[in-house]
Amino acid sequence: MQGLAGAAACSTVLAALPARSSPPASYAPRFFTPAEWAFLVAACDRLIPADENGPGALALDVPRFIDMQMDTPYAHGAQWYMQAPFVPGPDNLGYQLPHAPRDLYRRGIAGMDAHAATRHGRPFAGLAPALQDDLLRGAENGGMTFGDLPSTAFFDQLLANVMEGAFSDPVHGGNTGLGGWIMLGFPGARADFMDWVDRYGAHYPLGSVSISGETA
Amino acid sequence: MSDDARRLRAVDVVIVGGGWAGSIMAKEMTEAGRSVVMLERGPDRSTAADGAYPASIDELEANFRYKLFQDLSKNTVTIRNNSRQTALPYRRMAAFLPGEGVGGAGLHWSGVHFRIPPDDLRLRTRVIEKYGAKFIPEGMNLQDYGVSYEELEPFFDKAEKVFGTSGEAYMVKGQVVGKGNVFSPSRSDHFPLPALKDVYTAHLFRKAAAEVGFHPYSLPAANASRQYINPYGVQMGPCNFCGYCSGYACYMYSKASPNVNILPVLRRHPLFELRAGCHVMKVELDAEGRRATGVTYTDPDGAVVTQPAEMVILTAFQFHNVRLMLLSGIGRPYDPARNEGVVGRNFVYQNVTTSNVWLDRGIDTNQYIGAGGGGVAFDDFNSENFDHGPLGFVGGSPVWVNQAGVKAIAAAHSGGPPGTPRWGSAWKAGVIDTYRHSLRIDAHGANMAYRDVYLDLDPTWKDAYGQPLLRMTFDWKDNDIRMNRYVVDRIGDVAKAMGARRVNLTKREFGRPFDTRQYQTTHLGGGAVMGTDPGTSALNRYLQSWDVHNVFVIGANAFPQGTGYNPTGMVAALAYWAAHHIRTTYLAHPGPLAG
Ligand SMILES: Cc1cc2nc3c(=O)[nH]c(=O)nc-3n(C[C@H](O)[C@H](O)[C@H](O)COP(=O)(O)OP(=O)(O)OC[C@H]3O[C@@H](n4cnc5c(N)ncnc54)[C@H](O)[C@@H]3O)c2cc1C
Ligand code: SF4
């Protein structure tokens, strides 16, 4: 029995998406300032670069996804316990900062650009990819602090949202053309494997499908 | 606070929490002719609304925005590894994911549905019989449940029939009847439904485990392998292995949930009233503190309300039950310095680690196909099924492939083999290979109880209602780490027999503390345990408070120590067991059921 998304699923085309270096010009970010947006676009392009294995974060509209997320209760910290006091502790006891995702982006991007400017005389977006990678690795490994914000807290937030943007349902603004799912081999909202569960070793023939019924 | 509260008309029974335990108790109490009010602090939920396909199968909303889970912004816990540390708030969901809303975590659980190994019920006695009292490590509070498998068997059977559980029996009424788990005890009846089909990875694991000499069996799953009508008359559809169990309401009506299997009947019962959005703050006691008079809660409009009742049944989930007891003054709080007192004592978790096996690139493992409770396990190193003597640890661990459906965001987060970067082209190559061609094997071990691992109230942080948060003091101990390391090595043997291209055995490391940032399970246990000695248990063997006889506390809080199995089958059986004794004895003669 096929669910409703299954009905339109026959025309599976595994065509590679065109490589794109920037998100569609038509999208105007609502949360990020132009300078922040330039950072976000550049960082996404490094975190998931377009390569022979499939599309990168920009073709998947990950920056758009992140900007749209900034409008949700989650980004305002509404799902986190945000009662004071905020006391630092060992990493294994988890996140203990007073910053919601929106603040993490504001402070983190400013901090990354400030580091880029100090070291290389230019904001992050203007640097060569190898230098951008160095800065991202530095942030990932906790090599910097942005005021009271350890760079890892910002980096982890960014990386988590990048992955969400590339691989969540397109209804949230990313994973354009289901490119993330096709690359991974995830059939999306297919959600009915009654006939496939014991076809051992056979290659699953149907392509990905989204909640809205979009197929690729 | 209770003095200004609006007082409502008294009812027979008030039930705090609308999950599995609460729904079972409400059903039983209405069957016994008692009026029941069930108070659930989260929203009302139904499969029709919360499981509507396709909108509900949105991984971002379900598994990363925790749509159906506890609202941590209002209420959480604090956690530390030992009592010298300052416990800090669990501010973001990670290690465990408590439920909230009608159905509780039972709406969005996975469905692995076990009975408990008989030896686990009398683990202290068994270990002493087999290895001597000196075998128990210093600081381990090893205890018996005070109830036997034979006593619980009818209630395991009843729960399986209500849940519509799929599985293959080994022994029924003393006769070997099938290829089920050879270590499992005799049953009074078969599973109501045949076992689910094996997904490909489980099929490969079954073959390899048998080749190595272990005894694989189908995981008992509360995911219906066929259309089914349960004893309450509600209907389940056949599971289609959609892969969206954990974190979701099953759109196929195949996964057992209170919302599908019990509440449709309960909601129509004239003696039953469900009040959602009602957060219980306290059980009210009489002047002597020996009898509960009702509960006080905050209603959806923020008004403080007292609901008087003849009986209070706490079914708010393991640690919420413990916290409500502490906030209400029911039972003596545990004092770790003296190892005295009982509320908060013997707090335990699930000692699980997940290893990865990569197969040839020509083999698609189709990790997106799966049912939450489906898979293949072996129990050769669980419970007392093996000789611990030469190994020198207490406890064990089933091993299984429980491919419940790995989805894209989760796959991206897990990344590639160890050593692969978390981003960039190398990550991409690693994650694609891993998602397409690997599988996961869990060692789902028991966690023993220790004197310095416990629950109490936090001195600093409060919930949205101004009450102290619960504080968890928890860490992994060497005994449990040794057990995990031993069993995970056996996974290595099976992986080899599967023809693994690459294996990553994940083991606990000595000295590495419990990490609240990594999802493990929501199988928290203990803290208000059952037993036969009021000095070491908060509840008697009928899950009745030793101190306040008209309070029953149902949940995994009753486990004196952890077990290798998932908890819910045992929680449901304990609920039916307690309900049976309430119905047959307590209602006619209210008072302590054990003395
Ligand atoms: C993702 C996930 C997967 C799981 N998979 C499995 C599995 O495969 N097998 C298995 O055995 N177990 C599994 N579990 C565990 C299982 O869900 C629990 O054991 C089970 O739901 C416990 O039932 P309960 O009734 O004790 O508590 P819950 O289901 O948690 O219900 C308690 C209810 O009480 C409410 N409540 C709490 N405090 C208050 C208050 N103060 N006032 C009013 N209401 C309150 C809560 O909101 C909640 O709805 C899983 C859990 C999760 C989260
Ligand atoms: S895997 Fe089966 S039981 Fe789980 S949600 Fe899908 S259909 Fe329901």
mmCIF file of C-alpha atoms in Angstrom, chain B residues 259-436:
data_model
loop_
_atom_site.group_PDB
_atom_site.id
_atom_site.type_symbol
_atom_site.label_atom_id
_atom_site.label_comp_id
_atom_site.label_asym_id
_atom_site.label_seq_id
_atom_site.Cartn_x
_atom_site.Cartn_y
_atom_site.Cartn_z
ATOM 1 C CA ASN B 259 -3.560 6.748 22.650
ATOM 2 C CA VAL B 260 -4.375 3.838 20.314
ATOM 3 C CA ASN B 261 -4.613 0.816 22.632
ATOM 4 C CA ILE B 262 -6.333 2.098 25.782
ATOM 5 C CA LEU B 263 -7.503 5.716 25.685
ATOM 6 C CA PRO B 264 -10.126 5.340 22.935
ATOM 7 C CA VAL B 265 -12.065 3.085 25.317
ATOM 8 C CA LEU B 266 -11.260 5.042 28.445
ATOM 9 C CA ARG B 267 -12.306 8.369 26.983
ATOM 10 C CA ARG B 268 -15.847 7.050 26.548
ATOM 11 C CA HIS B 269 -16.123 5.671 30.063
ATOM 12 C CA PRO B 270 -18.537 7.672 32.253
ATOM 13 C CA LEU B 271 -16.311 7.288 35.335
ATOM 14 C CA PHE B 272 -13.251 8.681 33.557
ATOM 15 C CA GLU B 273 -12.221 12.285 33.170
ATOM 16 C CA LEU B 274 -9.038 13.430 31.457
ATOM 17 C CA ARG B 275 -7.701 16.888 32.204
ATOM 18 C CA ALA B 276 -4.814 17.907 29.978
ATOM 19 C CA GLY B 277 -2.607 20.924 30.584
ATOM 20 C CA CYS B 278 -2.737 20.338 34.347
ATOM 21 C CA HIS B 279 0.618 20.316 36.101
ATOM 22 C CA VAL B 280 0.563 18.581 39.480
ATOM 23 C CA MET B 281 2.801 20.244 42.045
ATOM 24 C CA LYS B 282 2.146 18.236 45.140
ATOM 25 C CA VAL B 283 0.310 15.362 46.730
ATOM 26 C CA GLU B 284 -1.610 16.700 49.727
ATOM 27 C CA LEU B 285 -1.293 14.707 52.954
ATOM 28 C CA ASP B 286 -3.324 14.726 56.160
ATOM 29 C CA ALA B 287 -1.928 16.341 59.310
ATOM 30 C CA GLU B 288 -0.029 13.202 60.322
ATOM 31 C CA GLY B 289 1.387 12.732 56.825
ATOM 32 C CA ARG B 290 0.006 9.171 56.734
ATOM 33 C CA ARG B 291 -2.793 9.597 54.213
ATOM 34 C CA ALA B 292 -3.040 11.464 50.942
ATOM 35 C CA THR B 293 -6.080 13.714 50.643
ATOM 36 C CA GLY B 294 -5.634 14.657 46.985
ATOM 37 C CA VAL B 295 -3.331 16.674 44.762
ATOM 38 C CA THR B 296 -2.758 20.321 43.987
ATOM 39 C CA TYR B 297 -2.163 21.387 40.410
ATOM 40 C CA THR B 298 -1.944 24.383 38.132
ATOM 41 C CA ASP B 299 -4.639 24.324 35.474
ATOM 42 C CA PRO B 300 -4.255 25.567 31.871
ATOM 43 C CA ASP B 301 -5.320 29.092 32.928
ATOM 44 C CA GLY B 302 -2.689 29.200 35.641
ATOM 45 C CA ALA B 303 -5.184 28.760 38.485
ATOM 46 C CA VAL B 304 -4.088 26.614 41.420
ATOM 47 C CA VAL B 305 -6.605 23.854 42.035
ATOM 48 C CA THR B 306 -6.915 21.108 44.644
ATOM 49 C CA GLN B 307 -8.458 17.826 43.579
ATOM 50 C CA PRO B 308 -9.431 15.772 46.638
ATOM 51 C CA ALA B 309 -9.316 11.988 46.193
ATOM 52 C CA GLU B 310 -9.449 8.750 48.160
ATOM 53 C CA MET B 311 -6.376 7.442 46.360
ATOM 54 C CA VAL B 312 -3.479 9.037 44.502
ATOM 55 C CA ILE B 313 -1.612 7.084 41.824
ATOM 56 C CA LEU B 314 1.627 8.631 40.613
ATOM 57 C CA THR B 315 2.396 7.701 37.005
ATOM 58 C CA ALA B 316 4.353 10.790 35.996
ATOM 59 C CA PHE B 317 7.408 8.825 34.734
ATOM 60 C CA GLN B 318 10.336 7.499 36.720
ATOM 61 C CA PHE B 319 12.089 10.664 37.863
ATOM 62 C CA HIS B 320 8.983 12.846 37.963
ATOM 63 C CA ASN B 321 7.470 10.306 40.351
ATOM 64 C CA VAL B 322 10.508 10.556 42.594
ATOM 65 C CA ARG B 323 10.415 14.335 42.507
ATOM 66 C CA LEU B 324 6.712 14.439 43.388
ATOM 67 C CA MET B 325 7.396 12.174 46.369
ATOM 68 C CA LEU B 326 10.204 14.451 47.541
ATOM 69 C CA LEU B 327 8.128 17.611 47.015
ATOM 70 C CA SER B 328 5.196 16.078 48.899
ATOM 71 C CA GLY B 329 7.102 14.526 51.791
ATOM 72 C CA ILE B 330 6.142 10.929 50.975
ATOM 73 C CA GLY B 331 8.783 8.519 52.273
ATOM 74 C CA ARG B 332 12.154 9.324 53.813
ATOM 75 C CA PRO B 333 14.579 11.075 51.430
ATOM 76 C CA TYR B 334 17.751 9.132 50.700
ATOM 77 C CA ASP B 335 20.944 10.146 52.480
ATOM 78 C CA PRO B 336 23.960 8.874 50.523
ATOM 79 C CA ALA B 337 26.384 9.627 53.354
ATOM 80 C CA ARG B 338 24.668 7.057 55.576
ATOM 81 C CA ASN B 339 23.100 4.962 52.817
ATOM 82 C CA GLU B 340 19.804 5.482 54.644
ATOM 83 C CA GLY B 341 16.413 6.711 53.555
ATOM 84 C CA VAL B 342 14.722 5.523 50.408
ATOM 85 C CA VAL B 343 13.353 8.251 48.141
ATOM 86 C CA GLY B 344 16.074 8.947 45.576
ATOM 87 C CA ARG B 345 17.992 5.765 46.335
ATOM 88 C CA ASN B 346 19.234 3.393 43.608
ATOM 89 C CA PHE B 347 18.932 5.706 40.616
ATOM 90 C CA VAL B 348 19.953 3.821 37.457
ATOM 91 C CA TYR B 349 20.129 4.204 33.696
ATOM 92 C CA GLN B 350 20.784 2.021 30.628
ATOM 93 C CA ASN B 351 24.389 1.052 29.989
ATOM 94 C CA VAL B 352 24.177 1.123 26.195
ATOM 95 C CA THR B 353 26.856 1.588 23.544
ATOM 96 C CA THR B 354 26.413 1.323 19.797
ATOM 97 C CA SER B 355 29.035 -0.208 17.531
ATOM 98 C CA ASN B 356 29.177 0.092 13.747
ATOM 99 C CA VAL B 357 29.872 -2.467 11.076
ATOM 100 C CA TRP B 358 30.633 -1.575 7.457
ATOM 101 C CA LEU B 359 29.819 -4.183 4.804
ATOM 102 C CA ASP B 360 30.994 -4.379 1.202
ATOM 103 C CA ARG B 361 30.092 -1.410 -0.948
ATOM 104 C CA GLY B 362 27.976 -3.710 -3.110
ATOM 105 C CA ILE B 363 25.619 -4.311 -0.167
ATOM 106 C CA ASP B 364 22.899 -1.748 0.575
ATOM 107 C CA THR B 365 21.914 -1.906 4.227
ATOM 108 C CA ASN B 366 18.790 0.247 3.687
ATOM 109 C CA GLN B 367 18.984 1.725 7.151
ATOM 110 C CA TYR B 368 15.838 3.779 6.572
ATOM 111 C CA ILE B 369 13.702 0.611 6.623
ATOM 112 C CA GLY B 370 12.733 -0.586 10.067
ATOM 113 C CA ALA B 371 10.247 -0.829 12.900
ATOM 114 C CA GLY B 372 11.028 0.668 16.300
ATOM 115 C CA GLY B 373 10.758 -2.602 18.154
ATOM 116 C CA GLY B 374 11.971 -4.889 15.399
ATOM 117 C CA GLY B 375 15.267 -6.655 15.085
ATOM 118 C CA VAL B 376 17.303 -9.628 16.195
ATOM 119 C CA ALA B 377 19.044 -10.078 19.544
ATOM 120 C CA PHE B 378 21.031 -12.626 21.464
ATOM 121 C CA ASP B 379 20.984 -13.005 25.224
ATOM 122 C CA ASP B 380 24.040 -15.179 25.744
ATOM 123 C CA PHE B 381 25.596 -12.387 27.824
ATOM 124 C CA ASN B 382 22.500 -10.992 29.456
ATOM 125 C CA SER B 383 21.349 -11.417 33.051
ATOM 126 C CA GLU B 384 22.680 -14.597 34.709
ATOM 127 C CA ASN B 385 22.762 -16.509 31.393
ATOM 128 C CA PHE B 386 26.555 -16.793 31.600
ATOM 129 C CA ASP B 387 29.099 -17.449 34.298
ATOM 130 C CA HIS B 388 30.213 -14.168 35.825
ATOM 131 C CA GLY B 389 32.617 -15.907 38.215
ATOM 132 C CA PRO B 390 35.813 -15.624 36.163
ATOM 133 C CA LEU B 391 34.723 -12.293 34.692
ATOM 134 C CA GLY B 392 34.351 -10.508 38.002
ATOM 135 C CA PHE B 393 31.429 -8.216 37.243
ATOM 136 C CA VAL B 394 27.727 -8.155 38.044
ATOM 137 C CA GLY B 395 25.179 -7.587 35.270
ATOM 138 C CA GLY B 396 24.901 -8.304 31.599
ATOM 139 C CA SER B 397 23.782 -7.077 28.276
ATOM 140 C CA PRO B 398 21.665 -8.296 25.407
ATOM 141 C CA VAL B 399 23.187 -7.570 21.999
ATOM 142 C CA TRP B 400 21.060 -6.616 19.031
ATOM 143 C CA VAL B 401 20.453 -5.084 15.671
ATOM 144 C CA ASN B 402 17.407 -2.910 16.248
ATOM 145 C CA GLN B 403 17.261 -0.942 13.013
ATOM 146 C CA ALA B 404 14.393 1.359 13.806
ATOM 147 C CA GLY B 405 14.816 3.567 10.746
ATOM 148 C CA VAL B 406 17.802 5.882 10.455
ATOM 149 C CA LYS B 407 16.803 9.129 8.817
ATOM 150 C CA ALA B 408 18.825 11.738 6.976
ATOM 151 C CA ILE B 409 19.587 14.392 9.603
ATOM 152 C CA ALA B 410 20.524 11.777 12.188
ATOM 153 C CA ALA B 411 22.747 10.058 9.616
ATOM 154 C CA ALA B 412 24.455 13.344 8.783
ATOM 155 C CA HIS B 413 25.144 13.968 12.461
ATOM 156 C CA SER B 414 26.569 10.491 13.045
ATOM 157 C CA GLY B 415 28.913 11.054 10.130
ATOM 158 C CA GLY B 416 31.520 8.633 8.891
ATOM 159 C CA PRO B 417 33.864 6.128 10.504
ATOM 160 C CA PRO B 418 35.934 7.284 13.510
ATOM 161 C CA GLY B 419 38.600 9.721 12.438
ATOM 162 C CA THR B 420 36.474 11.191 9.631
ATOM 163 C CA PRO B 421 36.138 14.990 9.882
ATOM 164 C CA ARG B 422 32.692 16.304 10.851
ATOM 165 C CA TRP B 423 32.369 18.435 7.685
ATOM 166 C CA GLY B 424 33.822 19.062 4.252
ATOM 167 C CA SER B 425 34.357 16.644 1.358
ATOM 168 C CA ALA B 426 35.876 13.904 3.522
ATOM 169 C CA TRP B 427 32.819 13.985 5.788
ATOM 170 C CA LYS B 428 30.567 13.746 2.755
ATOM 171 C CA ALA B 429 32.305 10.673 1.400
ATOM 172 C CA GLY B 430 32.318 9.064 4.851
ATOM 173 C CA VAL B 431 28.694 9.729 5.647
ATOM 174 C CA ILE B 432 27.442 8.446 2.285
ATOM 175 C CA ASP B 433 29.413 5.221 2.623
ATOM 176 C CA THR B 434 28.284 4.795 6.224
ATOM 177 C CA TYR B 435 24.638 5.454 5.541
ATOM 178 C CA ARG B 436 24.431 3.181 2.533
#
